[in-house]
mmCIF file of C-alpha atoms in Angstrom:
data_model
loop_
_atom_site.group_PDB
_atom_site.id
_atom_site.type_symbol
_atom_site.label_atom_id
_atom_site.label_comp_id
_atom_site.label_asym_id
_atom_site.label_seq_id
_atom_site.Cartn_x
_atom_site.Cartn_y
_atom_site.Cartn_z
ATOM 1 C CA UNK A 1 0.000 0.000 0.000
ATOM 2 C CA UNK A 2 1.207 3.318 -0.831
ATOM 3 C CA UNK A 3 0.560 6.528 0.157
ATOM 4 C CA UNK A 4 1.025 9.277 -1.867
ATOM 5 C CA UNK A 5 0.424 12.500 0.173
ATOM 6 C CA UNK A 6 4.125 12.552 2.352
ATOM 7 C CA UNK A 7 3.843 15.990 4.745
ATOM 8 C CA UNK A 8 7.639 16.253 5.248
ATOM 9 C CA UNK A 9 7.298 19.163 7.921
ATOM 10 C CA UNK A 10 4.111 17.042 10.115
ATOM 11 C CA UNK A 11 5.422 14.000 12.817
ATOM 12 C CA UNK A 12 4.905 10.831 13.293
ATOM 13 C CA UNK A 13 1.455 9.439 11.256
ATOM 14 C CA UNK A 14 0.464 12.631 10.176
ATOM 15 C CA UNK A 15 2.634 12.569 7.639
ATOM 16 C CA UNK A 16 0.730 10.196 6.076
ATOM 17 C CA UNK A 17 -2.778 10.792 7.502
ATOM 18 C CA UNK A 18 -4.531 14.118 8.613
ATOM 19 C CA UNK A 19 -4.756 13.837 12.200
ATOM 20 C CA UNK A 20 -8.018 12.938 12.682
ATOM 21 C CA UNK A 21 -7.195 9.891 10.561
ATOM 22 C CA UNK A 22 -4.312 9.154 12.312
ATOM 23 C CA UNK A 23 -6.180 9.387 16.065
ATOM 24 C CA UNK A 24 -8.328 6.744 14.865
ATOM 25 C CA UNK A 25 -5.672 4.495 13.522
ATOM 26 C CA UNK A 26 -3.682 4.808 16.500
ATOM 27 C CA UNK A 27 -6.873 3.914 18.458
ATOM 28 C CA UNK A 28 -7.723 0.844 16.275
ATOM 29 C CA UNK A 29 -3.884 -0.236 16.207
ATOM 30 C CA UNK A 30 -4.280 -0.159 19.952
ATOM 31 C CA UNK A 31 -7.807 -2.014 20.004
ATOM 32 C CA UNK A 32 -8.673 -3.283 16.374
ATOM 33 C CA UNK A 33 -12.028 -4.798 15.327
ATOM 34 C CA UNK A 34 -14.374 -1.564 16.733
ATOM 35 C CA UNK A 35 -16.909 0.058 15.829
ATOM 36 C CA UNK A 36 -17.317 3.670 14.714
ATOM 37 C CA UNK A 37 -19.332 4.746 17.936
ATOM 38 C CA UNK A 38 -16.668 3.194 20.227
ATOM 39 C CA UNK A 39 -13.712 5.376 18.318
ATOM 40 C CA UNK A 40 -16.219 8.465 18.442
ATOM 41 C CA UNK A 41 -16.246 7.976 22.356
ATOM 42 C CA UNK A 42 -12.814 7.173 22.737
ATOM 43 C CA UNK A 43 -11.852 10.525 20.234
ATOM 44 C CA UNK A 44 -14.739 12.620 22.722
ATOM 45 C CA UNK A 45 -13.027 12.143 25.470
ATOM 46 C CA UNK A 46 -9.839 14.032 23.650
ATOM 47 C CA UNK A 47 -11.850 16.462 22.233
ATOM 48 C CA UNK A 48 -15.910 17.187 21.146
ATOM 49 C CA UNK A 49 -16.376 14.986 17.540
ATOM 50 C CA UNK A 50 -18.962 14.448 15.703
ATOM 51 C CA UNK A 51 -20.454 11.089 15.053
ATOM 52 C CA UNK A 52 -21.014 11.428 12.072
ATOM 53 C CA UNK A 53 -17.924 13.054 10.783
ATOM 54 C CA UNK A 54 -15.778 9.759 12.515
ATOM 55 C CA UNK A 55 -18.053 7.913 10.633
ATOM 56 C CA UNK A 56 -16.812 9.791 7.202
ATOM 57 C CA UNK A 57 -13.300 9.281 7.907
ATOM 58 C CA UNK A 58 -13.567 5.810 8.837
ATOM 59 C CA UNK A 59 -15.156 4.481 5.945
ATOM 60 C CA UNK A 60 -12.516 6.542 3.438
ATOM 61 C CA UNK A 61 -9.624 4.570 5.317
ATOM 62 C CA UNK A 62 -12.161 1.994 3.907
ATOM 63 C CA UNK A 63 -11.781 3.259 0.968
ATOM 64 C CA UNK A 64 -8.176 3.534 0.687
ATOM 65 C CA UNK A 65 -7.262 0.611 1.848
ATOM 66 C CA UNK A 66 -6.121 1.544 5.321
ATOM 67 C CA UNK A 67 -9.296 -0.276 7.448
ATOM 68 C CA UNK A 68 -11.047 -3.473 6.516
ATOM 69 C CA UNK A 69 -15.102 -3.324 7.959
ATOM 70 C CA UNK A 70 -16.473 -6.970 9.043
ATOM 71 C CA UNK A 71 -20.282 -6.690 9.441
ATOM 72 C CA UNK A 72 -21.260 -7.635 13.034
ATOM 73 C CA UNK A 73 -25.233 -8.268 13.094
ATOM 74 C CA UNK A 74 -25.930 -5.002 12.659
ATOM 75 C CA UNK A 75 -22.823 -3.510 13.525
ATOM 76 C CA UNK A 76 -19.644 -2.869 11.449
ATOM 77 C CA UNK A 77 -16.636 -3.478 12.996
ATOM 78 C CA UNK A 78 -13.669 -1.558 11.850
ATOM 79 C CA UNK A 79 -9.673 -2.687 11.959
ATOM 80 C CA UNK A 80 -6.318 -1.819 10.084
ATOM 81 C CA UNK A 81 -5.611 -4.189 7.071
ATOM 82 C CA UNK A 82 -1.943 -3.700 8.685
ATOM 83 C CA UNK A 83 -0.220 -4.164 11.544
ATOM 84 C CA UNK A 84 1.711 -0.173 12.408
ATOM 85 C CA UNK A 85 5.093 -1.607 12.282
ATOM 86 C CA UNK A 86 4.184 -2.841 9.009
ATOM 87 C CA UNK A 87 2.964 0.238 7.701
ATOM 88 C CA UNK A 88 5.751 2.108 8.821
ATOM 89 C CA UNK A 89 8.296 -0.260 7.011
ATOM 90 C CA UNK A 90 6.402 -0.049 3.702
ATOM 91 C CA UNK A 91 6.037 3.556 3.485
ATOM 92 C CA UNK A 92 9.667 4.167 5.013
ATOM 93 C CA UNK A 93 10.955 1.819 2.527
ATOM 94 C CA UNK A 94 9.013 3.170 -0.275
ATOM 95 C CA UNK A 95 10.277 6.974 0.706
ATOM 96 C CA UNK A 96 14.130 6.105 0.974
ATOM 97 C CA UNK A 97 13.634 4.230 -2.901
ATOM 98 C CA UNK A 98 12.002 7.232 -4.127
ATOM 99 C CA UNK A 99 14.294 9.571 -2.754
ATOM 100 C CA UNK A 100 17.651 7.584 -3.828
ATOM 101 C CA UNK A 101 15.720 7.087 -7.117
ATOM 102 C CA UNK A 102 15.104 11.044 -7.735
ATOM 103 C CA UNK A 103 17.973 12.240 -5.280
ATOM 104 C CA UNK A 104 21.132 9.229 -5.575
ATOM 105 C CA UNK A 105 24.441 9.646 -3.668
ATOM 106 C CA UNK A 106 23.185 12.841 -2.218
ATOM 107 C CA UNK A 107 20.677 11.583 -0.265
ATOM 108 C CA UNK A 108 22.701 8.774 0.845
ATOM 109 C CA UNK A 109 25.470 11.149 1.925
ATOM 110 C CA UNK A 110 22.966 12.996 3.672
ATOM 111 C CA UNK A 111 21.428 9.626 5.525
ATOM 112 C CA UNK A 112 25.136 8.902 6.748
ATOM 113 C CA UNK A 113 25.175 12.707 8.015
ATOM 114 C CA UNK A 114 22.224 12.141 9.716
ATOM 115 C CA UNK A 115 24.282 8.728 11.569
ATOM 116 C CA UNK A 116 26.394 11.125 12.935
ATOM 117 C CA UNK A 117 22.933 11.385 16.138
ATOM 118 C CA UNK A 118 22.149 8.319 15.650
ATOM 119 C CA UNK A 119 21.912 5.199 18.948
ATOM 120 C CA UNK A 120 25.560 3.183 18.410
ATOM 121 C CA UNK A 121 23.148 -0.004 18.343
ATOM 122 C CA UNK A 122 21.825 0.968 15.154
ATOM 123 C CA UNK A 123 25.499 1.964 13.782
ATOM 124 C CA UNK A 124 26.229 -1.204 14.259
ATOM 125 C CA UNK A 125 22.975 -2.861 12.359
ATOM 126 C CA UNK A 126 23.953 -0.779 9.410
ATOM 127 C CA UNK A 127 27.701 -1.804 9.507
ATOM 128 C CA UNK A 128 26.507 -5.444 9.543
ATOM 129 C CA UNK A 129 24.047 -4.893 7.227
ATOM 130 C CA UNK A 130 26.594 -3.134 4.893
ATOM 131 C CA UNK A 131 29.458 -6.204 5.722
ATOM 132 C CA UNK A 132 26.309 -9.044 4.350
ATOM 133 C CA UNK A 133 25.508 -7.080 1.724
ATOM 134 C CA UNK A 134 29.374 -6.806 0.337
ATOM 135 C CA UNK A 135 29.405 -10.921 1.254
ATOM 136 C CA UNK A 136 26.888 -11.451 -1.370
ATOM 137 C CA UNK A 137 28.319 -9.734 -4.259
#
Protein backbone atom coordinates (compact mmCIF):
# COMPACT_ATOMS: atom_id res chain seq x y z
CA UNK A 1 0.00 0.00 0.00
CA UNK A 2 1.21 3.32 -0.83
CA UNK A 3 0.56 6.53 0.16
CA UNK A 4 1.03 9.28 -1.87
CA UNK A 5 0.42 12.50 0.17
CA UNK A 6 4.12 12.55 2.35
CA UNK A 7 3.84 15.99 4.74
CA UNK A 8 7.64 16.25 5.25
CA UNK A 9 7.30 19.16 7.92
CA UNK A 10 4.11 17.04 10.11
CA UNK A 11 5.42 14.00 12.82
CA UNK A 12 4.91 10.83 13.29
CA UNK A 13 1.45 9.44 11.26
CA UNK A 14 0.46 12.63 10.18
CA UNK A 15 2.63 12.57 7.64
CA UNK A 16 0.73 10.20 6.08
CA UNK A 17 -2.78 10.79 7.50
CA UNK A 18 -4.53 14.12 8.61
CA UNK A 19 -4.76 13.84 12.20
CA UNK A 20 -8.02 12.94 12.68
CA UNK A 21 -7.19 9.89 10.56
CA UNK A 22 -4.31 9.15 12.31
CA UNK A 23 -6.18 9.39 16.07
CA UNK A 24 -8.33 6.74 14.87
CA UNK A 25 -5.67 4.49 13.52
CA UNK A 26 -3.68 4.81 16.50
CA UNK A 27 -6.87 3.91 18.46
CA UNK A 28 -7.72 0.84 16.27
CA UNK A 29 -3.88 -0.24 16.21
CA UNK A 30 -4.28 -0.16 19.95
CA UNK A 31 -7.81 -2.01 20.00
CA UNK A 32 -8.67 -3.28 16.37
CA UNK A 33 -12.03 -4.80 15.33
CA UNK A 34 -14.37 -1.56 16.73
CA UNK A 35 -16.91 0.06 15.83
CA UNK A 36 -17.32 3.67 14.71
CA UNK A 37 -19.33 4.75 17.94
CA UNK A 38 -16.67 3.19 20.23
CA UNK A 39 -13.71 5.38 18.32
CA UNK A 40 -16.22 8.46 18.44
CA UNK A 41 -16.25 7.98 22.36
CA UNK A 42 -12.81 7.17 22.74
CA UNK A 43 -11.85 10.52 20.23
CA UNK A 44 -14.74 12.62 22.72
CA UNK A 45 -13.03 12.14 25.47
CA UNK A 46 -9.84 14.03 23.65
CA UNK A 47 -11.85 16.46 22.23
CA UNK A 48 -15.91 17.19 21.15
CA UNK A 49 -16.38 14.99 17.54
CA UNK A 50 -18.96 14.45 15.70
CA UNK A 51 -20.45 11.09 15.05
CA UNK A 52 -21.01 11.43 12.07
CA UNK A 53 -17.92 13.05 10.78
CA UNK A 54 -15.78 9.76 12.51
CA UNK A 55 -18.05 7.91 10.63
CA UNK A 56 -16.81 9.79 7.20
CA UNK A 57 -13.30 9.28 7.91
CA UNK A 58 -13.57 5.81 8.84
CA UNK A 59 -15.16 4.48 5.95
CA UNK A 60 -12.52 6.54 3.44
CA UNK A 61 -9.62 4.57 5.32
CA UNK A 62 -12.16 1.99 3.91
CA UNK A 63 -11.78 3.26 0.97
CA UNK A 64 -8.18 3.53 0.69
CA UNK A 65 -7.26 0.61 1.85
CA UNK A 66 -6.12 1.54 5.32
CA UNK A 67 -9.30 -0.28 7.45
CA UNK A 68 -11.05 -3.47 6.52
CA UNK A 69 -15.10 -3.32 7.96
CA UNK A 70 -16.47 -6.97 9.04
CA UNK A 71 -20.28 -6.69 9.44
CA UNK A 72 -21.26 -7.63 13.03
CA UNK A 73 -25.23 -8.27 13.09
CA UNK A 74 -25.93 -5.00 12.66
CA UNK A 75 -22.82 -3.51 13.52
CA UNK A 76 -19.64 -2.87 11.45
CA UNK A 77 -16.64 -3.48 13.00
CA UNK A 78 -13.67 -1.56 11.85
CA UNK A 79 -9.67 -2.69 11.96
CA UNK A 80 -6.32 -1.82 10.08
CA UNK A 81 -5.61 -4.19 7.07
CA UNK A 82 -1.94 -3.70 8.69
CA UNK A 83 -0.22 -4.16 11.54
CA UNK A 84 1.71 -0.17 12.41
CA UNK A 85 5.09 -1.61 12.28
CA UNK A 86 4.18 -2.84 9.01
CA UNK A 87 2.96 0.24 7.70
CA UNK A 88 5.75 2.11 8.82
CA UNK A 89 8.30 -0.26 7.01
CA UNK A 90 6.40 -0.05 3.70
CA UNK A 91 6.04 3.56 3.48
CA UNK A 92 9.67 4.17 5.01
CA UNK A 93 10.96 1.82 2.53
CA UNK A 94 9.01 3.17 -0.27
CA UNK A 95 10.28 6.97 0.71
CA UNK A 96 14.13 6.10 0.97
CA UNK A 97 13.63 4.23 -2.90
CA UNK A 98 12.00 7.23 -4.13
CA UNK A 99 14.29 9.57 -2.75
CA UNK A 100 17.65 7.58 -3.83
CA UNK A 101 15.72 7.09 -7.12
CA UNK A 102 15.10 11.04 -7.73
CA UNK A 103 17.97 12.24 -5.28
CA UNK A 104 21.13 9.23 -5.58
CA UNK A 105 24.44 9.65 -3.67
CA UNK A 106 23.18 12.84 -2.22
CA UNK A 107 20.68 11.58 -0.26
CA UNK A 108 22.70 8.77 0.84
CA UNK A 109 25.47 11.15 1.92
CA UNK A 110 22.97 13.00 3.67
CA UNK A 111 21.43 9.63 5.53
CA UNK A 112 25.14 8.90 6.75
CA UNK A 113 25.18 12.71 8.02
CA UNK A 114 22.22 12.14 9.72
CA UNK A 115 24.28 8.73 11.57
CA UNK A 116 26.39 11.12 12.93
CA UNK A 117 22.93 11.39 16.14
CA UNK A 118 22.15 8.32 15.65
CA UNK A 119 21.91 5.20 18.95
CA UNK A 120 25.56 3.18 18.41
CA UNK A 121 23.15 0.00 18.34
CA UNK A 122 21.82 0.97 15.15
CA UNK A 123 25.50 1.96 13.78
CA UNK A 124 26.23 -1.20 14.26
CA UNK A 125 22.97 -2.86 12.36
CA UNK A 126 23.95 -0.78 9.41
CA UNK A 127 27.70 -1.80 9.51
CA UNK A 128 26.51 -5.44 9.54
CA UNK A 129 24.05 -4.89 7.23
CA UNK A 130 26.59 -3.13 4.89
CA UNK A 131 29.46 -6.20 5.72
CA UNK A 132 26.31 -9.04 4.35
CA UNK A 133 25.51 -7.08 1.72
CA UNK A 134 29.37 -6.81 0.34
CA UNK A 135 29.41 -10.92 1.25
CA UNK A 136 26.89 -11.45 -1.37
CA UNK A 137 28.32 -9.73 -4.26
Amino acid sequence: MKINNFKFHERGLNRFFGPLEARILEILWETPGQSIKAVQEKLDQEKSINFNTVMTVMNRLVEKGILSKKVSGRTSLYSPTQSKELFLEEQSKEITHELIEDFGPLVVNHMIDALEEADPDLLEQLEQKIKAMKKEK
